[in-house]
PDB file of C-alpha atoms and ligand atoms in Angstrom:
ATOM      1  CA  MET A   1      -0.003  -0.005  -0.005  1.00  0.00           C
ATOM      2  CA  THR A   2       1.275   3.472  -0.857  1.00  0.00           C
ATOM      3  CA  LEU A   3       0.417   5.876   1.924  1.00  0.00           C
ATOM      4  CA  PRO A   4      -0.395   9.573   1.509  1.00  0.00           C
ATOM      5  CA  PRO A   5       2.258  11.963   2.866  1.00  0.00           C
ATOM      6  CA  ASN A   6      -0.092  12.882   5.741  1.00  0.00           C
ATOM      7  CA  VAL A   7      -3.667  12.188   6.749  1.00  0.00           C
ATOM      8  CA  ILE A   8      -5.702  15.163   7.948  1.00  0.00           C
ATOM      9  CA  LEU A   9      -8.852  14.579  10.010  1.00  0.00           C
ATOM     10  CA  LEU A  10     -11.426  17.353   9.896  1.00  0.00           C
ATOM     11  CA  GLY A  11     -15.032  17.800  10.912  1.00  0.00           C
ATOM     12  CA  PHE A  12     -17.263  19.294  13.561  1.00  0.00           C
ATOM     13  CA  MET A  13     -16.672  19.227  17.331  1.00  0.00           C
ATOM     14  CA  GLY A  14     -17.555  15.825  18.718  1.00  0.00           C
ATOM     15  CA  ALA A  15     -16.831  13.941  15.505  1.00  0.00           C
ATOM     16  CA  GLY A  16     -14.053  12.035  17.297  1.00  0.00           C
ATOM     17  CA  LYS A  17     -11.121  13.486  15.340  1.00  0.00           C
ATOM     18  CA  THR A  18      -8.622  13.202  18.176  1.00  0.00           C
ATOM     19  CA  SER A  19      -9.457   9.698  19.390  1.00  0.00           C
ATOM     20  CA  THR A  20      -9.728   8.406  15.810  1.00  0.00           C
ATOM     21  CA  GLY A  21      -6.441  10.138  14.941  1.00  0.00           C
ATOM     22  CA  VAL A  22      -4.557   8.406  17.759  1.00  0.00           C
ATOM     23  CA  GLU A  23      -5.828   4.994  16.572  1.00  0.00           C
ATOM     24  CA  LEU A  24      -5.148   5.742  12.904  1.00  0.00           C
ATOM     25  CA  ALA A  25      -1.607   6.973  13.580  1.00  0.00           C
ATOM     26  CA  ARG A  26      -0.904   3.686  15.365  1.00  0.00           C
ATOM     27  CA  LEU A  27      -2.299   1.658  12.466  1.00  0.00           C
ATOM     28  CA  LEU A  28      -0.323   3.566   9.826  1.00  0.00           C
ATOM     29  CA  ASN A  29       2.779   3.948  11.961  1.00  0.00           C
ATOM     30  CA  PHE A  30       2.558   7.723  11.571  1.00  0.00           C
ATOM     31  CA  GLU A  31       3.065  10.406  14.220  1.00  0.00           C
ATOM     32  CA  PHE A  32      -0.038  12.045  15.631  1.00  0.00           C
ATOM     33  CA  ILE A  33      -0.630  15.721  16.183  1.00  0.00           C
ATOM     34  CA  ASP A  34      -3.719  17.582  17.330  1.00  0.00           C
ATOM     35  CA  THR A  35      -3.543  21.262  16.399  1.00  0.00           C
ATOM     36  CA  ASP A  36      -5.601  22.292  19.464  1.00  0.00           C
ATOM     37  CA  HIS A  37      -3.053  20.547  21.718  1.00  0.00           C
ATOM     38  CA  TRP A  38      -0.199  22.155  19.806  1.00  0.00           C
ATOM     39  CA  ILE A  39      -1.766  25.591  20.417  1.00  0.00           C
ATOM     40  CA  GLU A  40      -2.346  24.829  24.106  1.00  0.00           C
ATOM     41  CA  GLU A  41       1.257  23.746  24.569  1.00  0.00           C
ATOM     42  CA  LYS A  42       2.648  26.735  22.718  1.00  0.00           C
ATOM     43  CA  ASN A  43       0.578  29.222  24.721  1.00  0.00           C
ATOM     44  CA  GLY A  44       0.581  27.396  28.043  1.00  0.00           C
ATOM     45  CA  LYS A  45      -3.211  27.682  28.240  1.00  0.00           C
ATOM     46  CA  LYS A  46      -6.335  25.676  27.542  1.00  0.00           C
ATOM     47  CA  ILE A  47      -8.218  26.703  24.389  1.00  0.00           C
ATOM     48  CA  SER A  48     -11.133  27.995  26.508  1.00  0.00           C
ATOM     49  CA  GLN A  49      -8.763  30.242  28.490  1.00  0.00           C
ATOM     50  CA  LEU A  50      -7.091  31.424  25.296  1.00  0.00           C
ATOM     51  CA  PHE A  51     -10.500  32.460  23.881  1.00  0.00           C
ATOM     52  CA  GLU A  52     -11.236  34.241  27.173  1.00  0.00           C
ATOM     53  CA  ASP A  53      -7.890  36.086  27.388  1.00  0.00           C
ATOM     54  CA  GLU A  54      -6.997  36.730  23.749  1.00  0.00           C
ATOM     55  CA  GLY A  55     -10.230  36.271  21.782  1.00  0.00           C
ATOM     56  CA  GLU A  56     -11.160  34.153  18.787  1.00  0.00           C
ATOM     57  CA  ILE A  57      -9.155  36.110  16.201  1.00  0.00           C
ATOM     58  CA  PHE A  58      -5.948  35.353  18.094  1.00  0.00           C
ATOM     59  CA  PHE A  59      -6.920  31.686  18.327  1.00  0.00           C
ATOM     60  CA  ARG A  60      -7.643  31.476  14.584  1.00  0.00           C
ATOM     61  CA  ASP A  61      -4.221  32.949  13.898  1.00  0.00           C
ATOM     62  CA  GLN A  62      -2.675  30.284  16.113  1.00  0.00           C
ATOM     63  CA  GLU A  63      -4.399  27.635  13.994  1.00  0.00           C
ATOM     64  CA  LYS A  64      -2.625  29.077  10.946  1.00  0.00           C
ATOM     65  CA  LYS A  65       0.689  28.928  12.823  1.00  0.00           C
ATOM     66  CA  ALA A  66       0.097  25.265  13.696  1.00  0.00           C
ATOM     67  CA  ILE A  67      -0.381  24.422   9.996  1.00  0.00           C
ATOM     68  CA  GLU A  68       2.703  26.463   9.072  1.00  0.00           C
ATOM     69  CA  TRP A  69       4.648  24.476  11.677  1.00  0.00           C
ATOM     70  CA  LEU A  70       3.555  21.289   9.977  1.00  0.00           C
ATOM     71  CA  GLY A  71       4.917  22.710   6.727  1.00  0.00           C
ATOM     72  CA  ALA A  72       6.660  20.002   4.734  1.00  0.00           C
ATOM     73  CA  ARG A  73       6.635  17.415   7.567  1.00  0.00           C
ATOM     74  CA  LYS A  74       5.533  13.959   6.478  1.00  0.00           C
ATOM     75  CA  HIS A  75       3.941  10.859   8.005  1.00  0.00           C
ATOM     76  CA  PHE A  76       1.639  12.667  10.358  1.00  0.00           C
ATOM     77  CA  VAL A  77      -1.992  12.067  11.208  1.00  0.00           C
ATOM     78  CA  VAL A  78      -3.235  15.559  11.957  1.00  0.00           C
ATOM     79  CA  SER A  79      -6.461  16.311  13.784  1.00  0.00           C
ATOM     80  CA  ILE A  80      -7.565  19.947  13.341  1.00  0.00           C
ATOM     81  CA  GLY A  81     -10.063  22.009  15.338  1.00  0.00           C
ATOM     82  CA  GLY A  82     -13.576  22.058  13.861  1.00  0.00           C
ATOM     83  CA  GLY A  83     -13.321  25.666  12.659  1.00  0.00           C
ATOM     84  CA  ALA A  84      -9.818  25.601  11.149  1.00  0.00           C
ATOM     85  CA  TRP A  85     -10.998  24.149   7.843  1.00  0.00           C
ATOM     86  CA  MET A  86     -13.221  27.210   7.290  1.00  0.00           C
ATOM     87  CA  ASN A  87     -10.131  29.320   6.602  1.00  0.00           C
ATOM     88  CA  ASP A  88      -9.313  29.355   2.877  1.00  0.00           C
ATOM     89  CA  GLU A  89      -5.569  29.519   3.392  1.00  0.00           C
ATOM     90  CA  ILE A  90      -5.563  26.621   5.851  1.00  0.00           C
ATOM     91  CA  ARG A  91      -7.855  24.506   3.677  1.00  0.00           C
ATOM     92  CA  THR A  92      -5.709  25.046   0.586  1.00  0.00           C
ATOM     93  CA  ALA A  93      -2.504  24.253   2.508  1.00  0.00           C
ATOM     94  CA  LEU A  94      -3.961  21.072   4.005  1.00  0.00           C
ATOM     95  CA  LEU A  95      -5.291  19.800   0.662  1.00  0.00           C
ATOM     96  CA  ARG A  96      -1.707  20.090  -0.602  1.00  0.00           C
ATOM     97  CA  MET A  97      -0.208  18.440   2.465  1.00  0.00           C
ATOM     98  CA  GLY A  98      -2.118  15.223   2.473  1.00  0.00           C
ATOM     99  CA  TRP A  99      -5.298  13.201   2.297  1.00  0.00           C
ATOM    100  CA  CYS A 100      -8.108  15.216   3.897  1.00  0.00           C
ATOM    101  CA  VAL A 101     -10.706  13.065   5.610  1.00  0.00           C
ATOM    102  CA  TRP A 102     -14.027  14.488   6.846  1.00  0.00           C
ATOM    103  CA  LEU A 103     -15.428  12.704   9.873  1.00  0.00           C
ATOM    104  CA  LYS A 104     -19.188  13.310   9.690  1.00  0.00           C
ATOM    105  CA  VAL A 105     -21.345  13.711  12.740  1.00  0.00           C
ATOM    106  CA  SER A 106     -24.999  14.683  13.220  1.00  0.00           C
ATOM    107  CA  ALA A 107     -25.937  17.754  15.254  1.00  0.00           C
ATOM    108  CA  GLU A 108     -27.629  15.594  17.917  1.00  0.00           C
ATOM    109  CA  LYS A 109     -24.581  13.347  18.294  1.00  0.00           C
ATOM    110  CA  ALA A 110     -22.200  16.345  18.331  1.00  0.00           C
ATOM    111  CA  TRP A 111     -24.280  17.878  21.129  1.00  0.00           C
ATOM    112  CA  GLN A 112     -24.409  14.594  23.079  1.00  0.00           C
ATOM    113  CA  ARG A 113     -20.624  14.286  22.878  1.00  0.00           C
ATOM    114  CA  THR A 114     -19.741  17.919  23.594  1.00  0.00           C
ATOM    115  CA  ARG A 115     -22.183  18.667  26.422  1.00  0.00           C
ATOM    116  CA  VAL A 116     -20.148  16.504  28.839  1.00  0.00           C
ATOM    117  CA  ASN A 117     -17.332  19.049  28.871  1.00  0.00           C
ATOM    118  CA  LEU A 118     -19.128  22.196  27.786  1.00  0.00           C
ATOM    119  CA  SER A 119     -16.846  24.475  29.824  1.00  0.00           C
ATOM    120  CA  GLN A 120     -14.006  23.445  27.469  1.00  0.00           C
ATOM    121  CA  ARG A 121     -16.071  24.504  24.424  1.00  0.00           C
ATOM    122  CA  PRO A 122     -15.726  28.301  24.272  1.00  0.00           C
ATOM    123  CA  ILE A 123     -18.143  28.728  21.355  1.00  0.00           C
ATOM    124  CA  LEU A 124     -20.923  26.440  22.599  1.00  0.00           C
ATOM    125  CA  SER A 125     -20.713  27.350  26.270  1.00  0.00           C
ATOM    126  CA  LYS A 126     -21.695  30.952  25.545  1.00  0.00           C
ATOM    127  CA  SER A 127     -24.958  29.950  23.871  1.00  0.00           C
ATOM    128  CA  ASP A 128     -28.430  29.710  25.481  1.00  0.00           C
ATOM    129  CA  ASN A 129     -29.309  26.967  23.038  1.00  0.00           C
ATOM    130  CA  PRO A 130     -26.166  25.016  22.078  1.00  0.00           C
ATOM    131  CA  LEU A 131     -28.030  22.386  20.020  1.00  0.00           C
ATOM    132  CA  GLU A 132     -29.591  25.075  17.843  1.00  0.00           C
ATOM    133  CA  LEU A 133     -26.192  26.713  17.478  1.00  0.00           C
ATOM    134  CA  ILE A 134     -24.626  23.382  16.457  1.00  0.00           C
ATOM    135  CA  GLN A 135     -27.356  22.900  13.830  1.00  0.00           C
ATOM    136  CA  ALA A 136     -26.756  26.369  12.415  1.00  0.00           C
ATOM    137  CA  MET A 137     -22.968  25.967  12.424  1.00  0.00           C
ATOM    138  CA  LEU A 138     -23.219  22.581  10.709  1.00  0.00           C
ATOM    139  CA  ARG A 139     -25.417  24.060   7.993  1.00  0.00           C
ATOM    140  CA  GLU A 140     -22.801  26.741   7.400  1.00  0.00           C
ATOM    141  CA  ARG A 141     -19.764  24.466   7.609  1.00  0.00           C
ATOM    142  CA  GLU A 142     -20.856  21.274   5.839  1.00  0.00           C
ATOM    143  CA  PRO A 143     -20.410  22.673   2.288  1.00  0.00           C
ATOM    144  CA  TYR A 144     -16.785  23.444   3.274  1.00  0.00           C
ATOM    145  CA  TYR A 145     -16.212  20.086   4.991  1.00  0.00           C
ATOM    146  CA  ALA A 146     -17.489  18.517   1.759  1.00  0.00           C
ATOM    147  CA  LYS A 147     -14.385  19.847  -0.031  1.00  0.00           C
ATOM    148  CA  ALA A 148     -12.361  17.127   1.761  1.00  0.00           C
ATOM    149  CA  ASN A 149     -11.017  14.236  -0.336  1.00  0.00           C
ATOM    150  CA  ILE A 150     -13.251  11.649   1.339  1.00  0.00           C
ATOM    151  CA  SER A 151     -15.785  11.362   4.160  1.00  0.00           C
ATOM    152  CA  PHE A 152     -16.702   8.732   6.755  1.00  0.00           C
ATOM    153  CA  ASP A 153     -19.780   8.551   8.964  1.00  0.00           C
ATOM    154  CA  THR A 154     -18.963   8.326  12.661  1.00  0.00           C
ATOM    155  CA  VAL A 155     -22.380   7.897  14.261  1.00  0.00           C
ATOM    156  CA  GLY A 156     -22.710   4.490  15.932  1.00  0.00           C
ATOM    157  CA  LYS A 157     -19.017   3.702  15.483  1.00  0.00           C
ATOM    158  CA  SER A 158     -16.115   3.723  17.909  1.00  0.00           C
ATOM    159  CA  PRO A 159     -12.907   5.627  17.068  1.00  0.00           C
ATOM    160  CA  LYS A 160     -11.165   2.255  16.627  1.00  0.00           C
ATOM    161  CA  GLU A 161     -13.802   1.172  14.094  1.00  0.00           C
ATOM    162  CA  ILE A 162     -13.517   4.442  12.168  1.00  0.00           C
ATOM    163  CA  ALA A 163      -9.708   4.262  12.133  1.00  0.00           C
ATOM    164  CA  ASN A 164      -9.913   0.673  10.838  1.00  0.00           C
ATOM    165  CA  GLU A 165     -12.337   1.759   8.131  1.00  0.00           C
ATOM    166  CA  ILE A 166     -10.014   4.569   6.996  1.00  0.00           C
ATOM    167  CA  SER A 167      -7.003   2.260   6.993  1.00  0.00           C
ATOM    168  CA  ARG A 168      -8.967  -0.419   5.112  1.00  0.00           C
ATOM    169  CA  THR A 169      -9.922   2.137   2.452  1.00  0.00           C
ATOM    170  CA  LEU A 170      -6.238   2.986   2.028  1.00  0.00           C
ATOM    171  CA  ASN A 171      -5.423  -0.745   1.792  1.00  0.00           C
ATOM    172  CA  GLU A 172      -8.197  -1.870  -0.487  1.00  0.00           C
ATOM    173  CA  GLU A 173      -8.924   1.124  -2.673  1.00  0.00           C
ATOM    174  CA  HIS A 174      -5.301   2.201  -3.045  1.00  0.00           C
ATOM    175  CA  PRO A 175      -6.103   5.904  -3.540  1.00  0.00           C
ATOM    176  CA  PHE A 176      -2.378   6.678  -3.477  1.00  0.00           C
ATOM    177  CA  ASP A 177      -0.940   3.883  -5.566  1.00  0.00           C
ATOM    178  CA  LEU A 178       0.655   4.978  -8.810  1.00  0.00           C
ATOM    179  CA  PRO A 179      -1.026   3.568 -11.939  1.00  0.00           C
ATOM    180  CA  LYS A 180       0.665   0.354 -13.167  1.00  0.00           C
ATOM    181  CA  MET A 181       2.580   0.824 -16.436  1.00  0.00           C
TER     182      MET A 181
HETATM  183  C1  LIG B 201     -13.752  24.883  17.383  1.00  0.00           C
HETATM  184  C2  LIG B 201     -13.497  23.548  17.642  1.00  0.00           C
HETATM  185  C3  LIG B 201     -12.627  23.102  18.717  1.00  0.00           C
HETATM  186  C4  LIG B 201     -11.590  24.185  19.068  1.00  0.00           C
HETATM  187  C5  LIG B 201     -12.259  25.496  19.339  1.00  0.00           C
HETATM  188  C6  LIG B 201     -13.117  25.980  18.173  1.00  0.00           C
HETATM  189  C7  LIG B 201     -14.695  25.258  16.275  1.00  0.00           C
HETATM  190  O1  LIG B 201     -11.929  21.911  18.340  1.00  0.00           O
HETATM  191  O2  LIG B 201     -10.676  24.312  18.037  1.00  0.00           O
HETATM  192  O3  LIG B 201     -13.035  25.359  20.492  1.00  0.00           O
HETATM  193  O4  LIG B 201     -14.732  26.427  15.878  1.00  0.00           O
HETATM  194  O5  LIG B 201     -15.406  24.343  15.784  1.00  0.00           O
HETATM  195  P1  LIG B 201     -12.574  20.444  18.195  1.00  0.00           P
HETATM  196  O6  LIG B 201     -13.300  20.398  16.895  1.00  0.00           O
HETATM  197  O7  LIG B 201     -11.389  19.551  18.187  1.00  0.00           O
HETATM  198  O8  LIG B 201     -13.457  20.233  19.370  1.00  0.00           O
END
């Protein structure tokens, strides 16, 4: 199997990008990086605190810096924050850097998964009706997520199952094998 230079996992909050990424990196023998963690380490603060202290514009700029840091690095599974893909520059850079995989999640499932640690969700925690906000954000973001190279449904599946499915697609459909001469 020929592997892509990197695999990028994108999608809405609660899609399971981080837990799936860890499993997938193990399966592919790639390194794993989560851009939210990278930003937290670099700034010495949780994302929620960073939003509080510096605001969203600063955070979005940090997302760009995380992608710049990745630059020409290879053999990474990268999980990005749910909003990073909305930035044209980031999206274009990521589509050049590797295979971009959209992990799909329904609004109801995203809410079920994010409500357990709502204080760590700076955008949702400010809302009076987070489920309605999730529905609106998904409507706005899905046409952009759909620009990924491939998508997988996550509802009803464990991160391990999703990672296996992604790895099986690489194995069986050979999206990166060169055509035989
Ligand atoms: C965000 C998603 C979060 C985090 C930040 C903003 C978004 O990441 O980057 O709270 O705009 O969707 P996850 O998608 O990893 O939860």
